[in-house]
PDB file of C-alpha atoms in Angstrom:
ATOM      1  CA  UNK A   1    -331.114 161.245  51.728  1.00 96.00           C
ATOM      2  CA  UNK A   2    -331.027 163.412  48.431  1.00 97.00           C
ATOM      3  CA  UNK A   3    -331.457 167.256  49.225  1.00 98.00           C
ATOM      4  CA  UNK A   4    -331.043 169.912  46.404  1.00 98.00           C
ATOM      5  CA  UNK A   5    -331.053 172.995  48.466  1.00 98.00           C
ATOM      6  CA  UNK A   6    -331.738 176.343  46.724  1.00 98.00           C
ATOM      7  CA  UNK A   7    -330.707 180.112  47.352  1.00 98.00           C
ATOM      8  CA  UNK A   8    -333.759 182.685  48.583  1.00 97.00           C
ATOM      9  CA  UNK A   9    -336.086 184.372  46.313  1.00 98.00           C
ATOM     10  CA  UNK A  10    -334.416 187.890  44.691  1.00 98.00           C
ATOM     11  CA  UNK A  11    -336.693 191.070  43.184  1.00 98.00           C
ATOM     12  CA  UNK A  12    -335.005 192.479  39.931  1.00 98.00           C
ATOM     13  CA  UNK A  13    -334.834 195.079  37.840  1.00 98.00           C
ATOM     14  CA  UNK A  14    -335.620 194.610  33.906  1.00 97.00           C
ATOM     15  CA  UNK A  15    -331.726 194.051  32.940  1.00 97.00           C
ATOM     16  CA  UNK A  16    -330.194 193.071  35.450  1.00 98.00           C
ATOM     17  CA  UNK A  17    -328.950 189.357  36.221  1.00 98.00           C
ATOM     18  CA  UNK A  18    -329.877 186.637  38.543  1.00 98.00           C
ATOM     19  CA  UNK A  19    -327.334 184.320  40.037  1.00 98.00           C
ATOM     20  CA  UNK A  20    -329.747 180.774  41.761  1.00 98.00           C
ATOM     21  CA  UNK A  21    -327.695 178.402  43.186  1.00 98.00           C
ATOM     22  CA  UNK A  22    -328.449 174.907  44.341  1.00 98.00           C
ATOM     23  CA  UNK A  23    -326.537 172.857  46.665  1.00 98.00           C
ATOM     24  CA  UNK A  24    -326.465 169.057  47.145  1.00 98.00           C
ATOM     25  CA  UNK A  25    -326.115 166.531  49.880  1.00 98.00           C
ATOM     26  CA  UNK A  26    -326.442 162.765  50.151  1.00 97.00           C
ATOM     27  CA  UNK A  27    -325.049 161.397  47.060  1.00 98.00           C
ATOM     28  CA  UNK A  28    -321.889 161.421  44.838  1.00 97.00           C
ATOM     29  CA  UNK A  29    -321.990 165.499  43.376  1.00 97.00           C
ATOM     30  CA  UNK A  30    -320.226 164.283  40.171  1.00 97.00           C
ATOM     31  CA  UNK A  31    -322.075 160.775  39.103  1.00 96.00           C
ATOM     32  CA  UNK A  32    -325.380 163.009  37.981  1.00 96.00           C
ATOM     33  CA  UNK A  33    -326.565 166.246  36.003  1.00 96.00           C
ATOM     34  CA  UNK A  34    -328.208 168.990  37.373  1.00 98.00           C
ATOM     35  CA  UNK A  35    -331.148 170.527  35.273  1.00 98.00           C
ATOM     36  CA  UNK A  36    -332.973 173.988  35.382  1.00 98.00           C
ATOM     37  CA  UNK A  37    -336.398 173.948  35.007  1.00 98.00           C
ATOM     38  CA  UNK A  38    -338.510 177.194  35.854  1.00 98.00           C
ATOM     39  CA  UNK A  39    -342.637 177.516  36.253  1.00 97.00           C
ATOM     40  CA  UNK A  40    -344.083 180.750  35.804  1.00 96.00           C
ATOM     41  CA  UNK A  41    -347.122 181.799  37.937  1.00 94.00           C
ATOM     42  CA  UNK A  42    -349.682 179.669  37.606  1.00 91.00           C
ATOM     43  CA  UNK A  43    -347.669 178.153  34.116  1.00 93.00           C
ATOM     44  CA  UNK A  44    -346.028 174.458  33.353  1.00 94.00           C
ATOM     45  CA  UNK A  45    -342.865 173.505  33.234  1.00 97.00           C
ATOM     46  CA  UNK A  46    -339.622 174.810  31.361  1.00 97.00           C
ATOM     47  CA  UNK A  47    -336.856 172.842  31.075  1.00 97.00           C
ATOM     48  CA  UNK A  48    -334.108 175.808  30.297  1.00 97.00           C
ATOM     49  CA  UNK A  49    -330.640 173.852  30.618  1.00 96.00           C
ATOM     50  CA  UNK A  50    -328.464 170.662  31.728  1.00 96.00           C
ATOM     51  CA  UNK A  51    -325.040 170.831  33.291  1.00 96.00           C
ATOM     52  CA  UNK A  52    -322.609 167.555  33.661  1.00 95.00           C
ATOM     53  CA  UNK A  53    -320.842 167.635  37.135  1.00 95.00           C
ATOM     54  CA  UNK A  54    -318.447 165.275  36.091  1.00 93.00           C
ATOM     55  CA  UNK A  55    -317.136 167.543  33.594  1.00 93.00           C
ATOM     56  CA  UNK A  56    -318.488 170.649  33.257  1.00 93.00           C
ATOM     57  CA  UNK A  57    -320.471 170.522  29.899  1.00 94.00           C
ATOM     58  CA  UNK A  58    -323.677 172.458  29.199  1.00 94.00           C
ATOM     59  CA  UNK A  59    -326.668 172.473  27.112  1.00 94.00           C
ATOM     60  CA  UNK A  60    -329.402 175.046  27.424  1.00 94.00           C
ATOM     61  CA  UNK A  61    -332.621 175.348  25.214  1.00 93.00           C
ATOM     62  CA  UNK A  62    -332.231 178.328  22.031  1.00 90.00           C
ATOM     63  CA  UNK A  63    -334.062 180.569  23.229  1.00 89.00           C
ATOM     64  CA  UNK A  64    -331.930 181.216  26.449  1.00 91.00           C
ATOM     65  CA  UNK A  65    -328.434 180.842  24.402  1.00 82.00           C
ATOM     66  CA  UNK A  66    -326.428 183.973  25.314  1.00 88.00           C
ATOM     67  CA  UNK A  67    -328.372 184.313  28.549  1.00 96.00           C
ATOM     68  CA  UNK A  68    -327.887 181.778  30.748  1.00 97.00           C
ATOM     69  CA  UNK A  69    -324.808 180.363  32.511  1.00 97.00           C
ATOM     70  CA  UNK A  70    -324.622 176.992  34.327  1.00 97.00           C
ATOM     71  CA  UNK A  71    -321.468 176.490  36.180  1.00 97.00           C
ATOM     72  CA  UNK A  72    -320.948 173.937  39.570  1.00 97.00           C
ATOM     73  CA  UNK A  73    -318.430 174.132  42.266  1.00 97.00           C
ATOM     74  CA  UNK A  74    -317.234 170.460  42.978  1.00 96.00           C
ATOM     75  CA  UNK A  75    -315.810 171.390  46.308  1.00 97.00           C
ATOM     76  CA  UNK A  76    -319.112 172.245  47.417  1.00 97.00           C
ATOM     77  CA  UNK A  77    -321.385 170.141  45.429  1.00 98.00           C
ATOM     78  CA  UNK A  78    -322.965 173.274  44.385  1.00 98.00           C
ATOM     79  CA  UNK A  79    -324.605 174.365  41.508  1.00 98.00           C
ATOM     80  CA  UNK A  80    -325.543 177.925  39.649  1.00 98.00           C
ATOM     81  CA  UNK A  81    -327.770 179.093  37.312  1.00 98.00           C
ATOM     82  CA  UNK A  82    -326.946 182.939  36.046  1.00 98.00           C
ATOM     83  CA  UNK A  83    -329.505 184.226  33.717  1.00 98.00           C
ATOM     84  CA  UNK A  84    -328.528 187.920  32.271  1.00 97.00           C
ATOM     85  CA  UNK A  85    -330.898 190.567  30.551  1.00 96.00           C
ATOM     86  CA  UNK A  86    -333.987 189.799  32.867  1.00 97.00           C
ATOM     87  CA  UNK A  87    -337.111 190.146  31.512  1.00 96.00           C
ATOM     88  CA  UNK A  88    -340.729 190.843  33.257  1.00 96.00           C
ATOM     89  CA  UNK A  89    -341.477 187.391  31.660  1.00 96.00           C
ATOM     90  CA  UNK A  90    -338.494 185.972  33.243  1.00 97.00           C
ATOM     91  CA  UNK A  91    -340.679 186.098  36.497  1.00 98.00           C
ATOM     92  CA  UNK A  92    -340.668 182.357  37.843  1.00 98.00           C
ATOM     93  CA  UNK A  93    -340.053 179.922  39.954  1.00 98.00           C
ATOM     94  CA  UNK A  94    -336.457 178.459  39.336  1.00 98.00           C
ATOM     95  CA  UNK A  95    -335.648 174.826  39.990  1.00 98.00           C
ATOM     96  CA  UNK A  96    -332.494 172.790  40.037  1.00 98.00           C
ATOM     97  CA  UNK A  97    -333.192 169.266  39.383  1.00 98.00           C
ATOM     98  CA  UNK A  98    -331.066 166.168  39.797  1.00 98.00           C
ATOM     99  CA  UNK A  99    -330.919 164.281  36.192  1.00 95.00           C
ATOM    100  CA  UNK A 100    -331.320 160.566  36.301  1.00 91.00           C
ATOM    101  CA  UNK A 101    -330.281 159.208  32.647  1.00 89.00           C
ATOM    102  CA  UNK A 102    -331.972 156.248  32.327  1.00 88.00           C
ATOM    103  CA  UNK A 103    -331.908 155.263  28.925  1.00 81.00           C
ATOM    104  CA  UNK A 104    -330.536 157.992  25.649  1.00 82.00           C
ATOM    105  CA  UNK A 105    -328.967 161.044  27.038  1.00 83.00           C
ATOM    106  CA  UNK A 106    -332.224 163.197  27.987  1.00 90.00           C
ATOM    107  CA  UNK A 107    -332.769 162.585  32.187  1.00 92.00           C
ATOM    108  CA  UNK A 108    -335.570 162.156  34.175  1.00 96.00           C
ATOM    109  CA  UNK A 109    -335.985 164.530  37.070  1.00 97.00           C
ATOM    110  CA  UNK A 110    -335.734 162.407  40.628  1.00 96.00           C
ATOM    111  CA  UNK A 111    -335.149 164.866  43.251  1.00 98.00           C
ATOM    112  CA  UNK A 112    -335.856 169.028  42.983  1.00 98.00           C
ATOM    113  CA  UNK A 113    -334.985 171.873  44.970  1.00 98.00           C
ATOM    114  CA  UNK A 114    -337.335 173.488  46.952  1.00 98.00           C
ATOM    115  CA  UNK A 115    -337.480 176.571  43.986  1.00 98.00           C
ATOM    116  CA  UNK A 116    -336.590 179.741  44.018  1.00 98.00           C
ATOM    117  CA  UNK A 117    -339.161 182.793  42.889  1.00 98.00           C
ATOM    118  CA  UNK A 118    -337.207 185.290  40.930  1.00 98.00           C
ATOM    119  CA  UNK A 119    -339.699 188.519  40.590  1.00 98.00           C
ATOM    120  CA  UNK A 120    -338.162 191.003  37.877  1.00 98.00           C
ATOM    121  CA  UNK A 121    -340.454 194.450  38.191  1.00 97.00           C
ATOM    122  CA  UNK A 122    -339.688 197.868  37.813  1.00 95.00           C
TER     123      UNK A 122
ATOM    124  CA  UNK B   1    -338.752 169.884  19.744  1.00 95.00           C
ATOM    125  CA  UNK B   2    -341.550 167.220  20.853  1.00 97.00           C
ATOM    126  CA  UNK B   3    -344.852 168.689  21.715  1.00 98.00           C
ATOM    127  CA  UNK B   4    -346.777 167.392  24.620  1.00 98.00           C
ATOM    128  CA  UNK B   5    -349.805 167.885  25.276  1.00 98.00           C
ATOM    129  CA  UNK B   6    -352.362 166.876  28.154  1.00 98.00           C
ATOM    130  CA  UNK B   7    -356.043 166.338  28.504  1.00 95.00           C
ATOM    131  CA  UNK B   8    -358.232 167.931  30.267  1.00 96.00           C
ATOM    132  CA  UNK B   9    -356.483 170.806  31.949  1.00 97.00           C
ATOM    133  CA  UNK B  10    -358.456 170.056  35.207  1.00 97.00           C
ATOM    134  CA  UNK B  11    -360.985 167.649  36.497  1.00 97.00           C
ATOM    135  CA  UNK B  12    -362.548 166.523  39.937  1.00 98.00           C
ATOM    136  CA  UNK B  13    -362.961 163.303  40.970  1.00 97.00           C
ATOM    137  CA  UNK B  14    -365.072 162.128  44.117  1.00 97.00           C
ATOM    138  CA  UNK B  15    -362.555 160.354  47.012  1.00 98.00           C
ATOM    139  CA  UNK B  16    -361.983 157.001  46.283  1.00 97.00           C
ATOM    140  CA  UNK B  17    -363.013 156.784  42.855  1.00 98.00           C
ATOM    141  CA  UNK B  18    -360.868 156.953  39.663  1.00 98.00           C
ATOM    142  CA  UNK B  19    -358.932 159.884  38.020  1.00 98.00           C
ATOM    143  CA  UNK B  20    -357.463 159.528  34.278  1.00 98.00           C
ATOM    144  CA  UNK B  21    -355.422 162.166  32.723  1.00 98.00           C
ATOM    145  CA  UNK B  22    -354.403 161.740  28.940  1.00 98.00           C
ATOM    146  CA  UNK B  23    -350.742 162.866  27.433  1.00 98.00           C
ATOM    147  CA  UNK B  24    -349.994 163.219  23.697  1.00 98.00           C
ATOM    148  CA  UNK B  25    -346.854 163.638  22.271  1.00 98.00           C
ATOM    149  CA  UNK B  26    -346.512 165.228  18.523  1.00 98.00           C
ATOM    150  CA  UNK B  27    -344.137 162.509  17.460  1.00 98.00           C
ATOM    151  CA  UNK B  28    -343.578 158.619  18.994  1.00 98.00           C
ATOM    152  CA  UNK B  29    -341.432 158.474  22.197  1.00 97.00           C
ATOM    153  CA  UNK B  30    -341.186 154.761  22.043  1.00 97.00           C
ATOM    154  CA  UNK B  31    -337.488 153.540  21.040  1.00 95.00           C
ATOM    155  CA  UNK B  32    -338.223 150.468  18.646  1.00 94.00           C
ATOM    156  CA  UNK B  33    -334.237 148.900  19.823  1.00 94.00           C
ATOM    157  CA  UNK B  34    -335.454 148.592  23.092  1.00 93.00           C
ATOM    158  CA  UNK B  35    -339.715 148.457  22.975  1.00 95.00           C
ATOM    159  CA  UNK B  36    -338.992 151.283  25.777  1.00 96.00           C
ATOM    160  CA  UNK B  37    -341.849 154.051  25.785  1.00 97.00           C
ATOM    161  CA  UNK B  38    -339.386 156.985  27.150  1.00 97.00           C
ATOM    162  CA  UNK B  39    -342.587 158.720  29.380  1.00 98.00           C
ATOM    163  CA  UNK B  40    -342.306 160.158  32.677  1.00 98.00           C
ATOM    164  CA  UNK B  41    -345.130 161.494  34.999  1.00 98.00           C
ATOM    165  CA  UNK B  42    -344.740 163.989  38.064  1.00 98.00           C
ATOM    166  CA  UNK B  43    -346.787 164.933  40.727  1.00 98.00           C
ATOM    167  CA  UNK B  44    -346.892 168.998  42.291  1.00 98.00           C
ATOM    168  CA  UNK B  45    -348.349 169.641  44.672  1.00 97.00           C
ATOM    169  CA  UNK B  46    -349.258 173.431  46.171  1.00 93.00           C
ATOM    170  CA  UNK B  47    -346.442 175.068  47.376  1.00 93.00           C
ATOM    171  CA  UNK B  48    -343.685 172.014  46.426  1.00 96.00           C
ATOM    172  CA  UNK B  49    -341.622 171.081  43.490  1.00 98.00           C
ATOM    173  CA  UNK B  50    -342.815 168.398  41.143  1.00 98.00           C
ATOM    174  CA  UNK B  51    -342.332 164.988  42.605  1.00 98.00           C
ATOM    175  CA  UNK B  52    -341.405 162.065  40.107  1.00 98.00           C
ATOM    176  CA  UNK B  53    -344.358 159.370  39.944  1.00 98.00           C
ATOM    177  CA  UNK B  54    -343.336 157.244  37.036  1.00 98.00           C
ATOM    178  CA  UNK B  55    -340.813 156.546  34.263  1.00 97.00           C
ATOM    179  CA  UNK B  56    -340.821 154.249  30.966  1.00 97.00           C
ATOM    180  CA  UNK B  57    -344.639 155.340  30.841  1.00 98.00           C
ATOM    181  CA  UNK B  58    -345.400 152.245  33.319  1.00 98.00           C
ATOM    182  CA  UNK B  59    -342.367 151.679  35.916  1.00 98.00           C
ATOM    183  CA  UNK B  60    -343.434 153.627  39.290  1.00 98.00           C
ATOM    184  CA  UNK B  61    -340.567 155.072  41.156  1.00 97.00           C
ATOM    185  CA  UNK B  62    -339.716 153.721  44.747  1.00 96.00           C
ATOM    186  CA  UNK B  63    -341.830 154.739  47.314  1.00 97.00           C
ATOM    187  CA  UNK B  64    -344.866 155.837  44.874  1.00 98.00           C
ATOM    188  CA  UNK B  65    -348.457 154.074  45.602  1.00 97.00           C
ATOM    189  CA  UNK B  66    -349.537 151.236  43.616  1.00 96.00           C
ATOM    190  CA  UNK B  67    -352.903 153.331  43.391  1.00 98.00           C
ATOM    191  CA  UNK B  68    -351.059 155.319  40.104  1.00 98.00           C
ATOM    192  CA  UNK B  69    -350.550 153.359  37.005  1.00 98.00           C
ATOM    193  CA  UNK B  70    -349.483 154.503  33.870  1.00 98.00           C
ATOM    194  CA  UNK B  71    -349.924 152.901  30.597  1.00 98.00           C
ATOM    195  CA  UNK B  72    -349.816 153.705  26.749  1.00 98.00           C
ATOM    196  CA  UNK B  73    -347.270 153.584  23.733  1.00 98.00           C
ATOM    197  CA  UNK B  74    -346.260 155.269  20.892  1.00 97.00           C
ATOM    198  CA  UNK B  75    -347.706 159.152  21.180  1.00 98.00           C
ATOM    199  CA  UNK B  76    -351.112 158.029  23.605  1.00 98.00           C
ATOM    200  CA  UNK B  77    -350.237 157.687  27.212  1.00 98.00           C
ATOM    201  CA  UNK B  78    -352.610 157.387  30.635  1.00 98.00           C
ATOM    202  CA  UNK B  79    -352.026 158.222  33.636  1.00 98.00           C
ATOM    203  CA  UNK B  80    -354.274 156.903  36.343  1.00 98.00           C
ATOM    204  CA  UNK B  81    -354.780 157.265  39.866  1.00 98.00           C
ATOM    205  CA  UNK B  82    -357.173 154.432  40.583  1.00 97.00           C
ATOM    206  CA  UNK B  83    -358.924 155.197  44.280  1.00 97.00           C
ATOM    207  CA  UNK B  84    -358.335 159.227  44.708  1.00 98.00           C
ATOM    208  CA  UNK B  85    -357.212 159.782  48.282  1.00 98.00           C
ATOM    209  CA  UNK B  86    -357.164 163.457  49.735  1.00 97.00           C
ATOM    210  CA  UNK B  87    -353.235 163.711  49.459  1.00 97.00           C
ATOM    211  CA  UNK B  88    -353.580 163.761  45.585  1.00 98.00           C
ATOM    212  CA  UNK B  89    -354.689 166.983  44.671  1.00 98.00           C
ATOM    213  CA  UNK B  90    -352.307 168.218  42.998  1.00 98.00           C
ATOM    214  CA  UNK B  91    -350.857 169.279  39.105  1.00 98.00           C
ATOM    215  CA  UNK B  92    -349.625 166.387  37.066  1.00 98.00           C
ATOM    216  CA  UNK B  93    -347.492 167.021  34.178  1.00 98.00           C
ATOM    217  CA  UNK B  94    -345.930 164.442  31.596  1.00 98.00           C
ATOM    218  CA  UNK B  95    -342.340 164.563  30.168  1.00 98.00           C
ATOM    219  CA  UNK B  96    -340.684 162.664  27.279  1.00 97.00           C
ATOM    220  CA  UNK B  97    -337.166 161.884  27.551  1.00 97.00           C
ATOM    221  CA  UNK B  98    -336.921 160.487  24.168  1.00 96.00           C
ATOM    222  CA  UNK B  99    -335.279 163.356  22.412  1.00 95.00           C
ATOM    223  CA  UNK B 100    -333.363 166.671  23.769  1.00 93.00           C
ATOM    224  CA  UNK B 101    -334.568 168.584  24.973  1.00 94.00           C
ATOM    225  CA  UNK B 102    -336.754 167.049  27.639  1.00 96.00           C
ATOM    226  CA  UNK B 103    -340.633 168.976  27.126  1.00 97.00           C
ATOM    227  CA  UNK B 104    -342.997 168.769  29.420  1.00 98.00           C
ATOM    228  CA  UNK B 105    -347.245 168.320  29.566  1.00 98.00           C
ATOM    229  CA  UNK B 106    -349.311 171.601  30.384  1.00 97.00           C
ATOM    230  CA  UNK B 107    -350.341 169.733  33.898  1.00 98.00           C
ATOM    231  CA  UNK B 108    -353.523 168.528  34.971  1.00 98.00           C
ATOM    232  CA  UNK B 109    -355.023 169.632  37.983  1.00 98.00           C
ATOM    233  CA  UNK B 110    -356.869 167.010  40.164  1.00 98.00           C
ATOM    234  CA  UNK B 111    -359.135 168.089  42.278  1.00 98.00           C
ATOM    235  CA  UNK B 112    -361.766 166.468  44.664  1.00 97.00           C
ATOM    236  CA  UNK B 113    -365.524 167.214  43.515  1.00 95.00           C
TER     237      UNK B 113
END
């Protein structure tokens, strides 16, 4: 079965940088996208980014641009999200998030990681 | 970037009766080439990520209850849960895929009264 398993929750300091990664099992790494979405407490959903696996490209929303680095490792079948500059209202919950194009070129979101809380405090 | 935006932010339904939550978007999602409404619903629950429920505002995914429907077209979409069982509480939270980037629905919260 599909499992998007994420990296443990991390405390920060204003500045610093985050690195979440997010590893897959039980399907082909490369035939799908993997998405970041975060949720702050008690807060909807952010869709921050989009990263082929087949190839490497990237998309991430504008105000993140310069912050935010999406890379995968294809020998692992693991993905990373590195956001720089934290922020107190960078405090969230981080999901990866297997894309599912189904029609266009946005995705659906079929199967999530379990999230990762990144608390930045100082 | 497309605007979505959900009604009410919470409500509580009794077990076994009928839940409706509401989803607007600030432009059309539907692609006129295909008649495809490009409208997804999810359901979080406490503690989990969100779970996909539907897709194409009315196409459940596999393994979802034939208790949630969704209908709608254009900017006006409905989901509906139509006997509330105890294992729905949760947020639900729209998503149009019509346009990058994807934008979700505030969530509403179901709750049993």
């Amino acid at each position: 079965q599909v499992q998007l398993v994420q990296s443990g929750s991390e405390v920060k300091k204003p500045g610093a940088s985050v690195k979440v990664s997010c590893k897959a099992s039980g399907y082909t790494f490369t035939s799908f996208g993997i998405s970041w979405v975060r949720q702050a407490p008690g807060q909807g959903l952010e869709w921050m980014g989009w990263i082929s696996a087949h190839n490497g490209n990237t998309k991430s929303t504008q105000d993140l641009l310069g912050r935010v680095t999406m890379t995968t490792d294809t020998s692992t079948s693991t993905a990373y999200m590195e956001l720089r500059g934290l922020r107190s209202n960078d405090t969230a919950v981080y999901y990866c998030a297997r894309g599912r194009i189904v029609g266009g070129s946005t995705p659906i979101f079929d199967h999530w990681g379990q999230g990762t809380l990144v608390t930045v405090t100082s | 970037d497309i605007v979505m935006t959900q009604s009410p932010d919470s409500l509580a339904v009794s077990l076994g009766e009928r839940a409706t939550i509401n989803c607007k978007s600030s432009q059309s999602v539907l692609n006129s080439s295909n008649n495809k409404n490009y409208l997804a619903w999810y359901q979080q629950k406490p503690g989990q990520p969100p779970k996909l429920l539907i897709y194409w505002a009315s196409t459940r995914e596999s393994g979802v209850p034939d208790r949630f429907s969704g209908s709608g077209s254009g900017t006006d979409f409905t989901l509906t849960i139509s006997s509330l069982q105890a294992e729905d509480v949760a947020v639900y939270f729209c998503q149009q895929y019509y346009t990058p980037p994807p934008t979700f629905g505030g969530g509403t919260k179901v709750e049993v009264k």
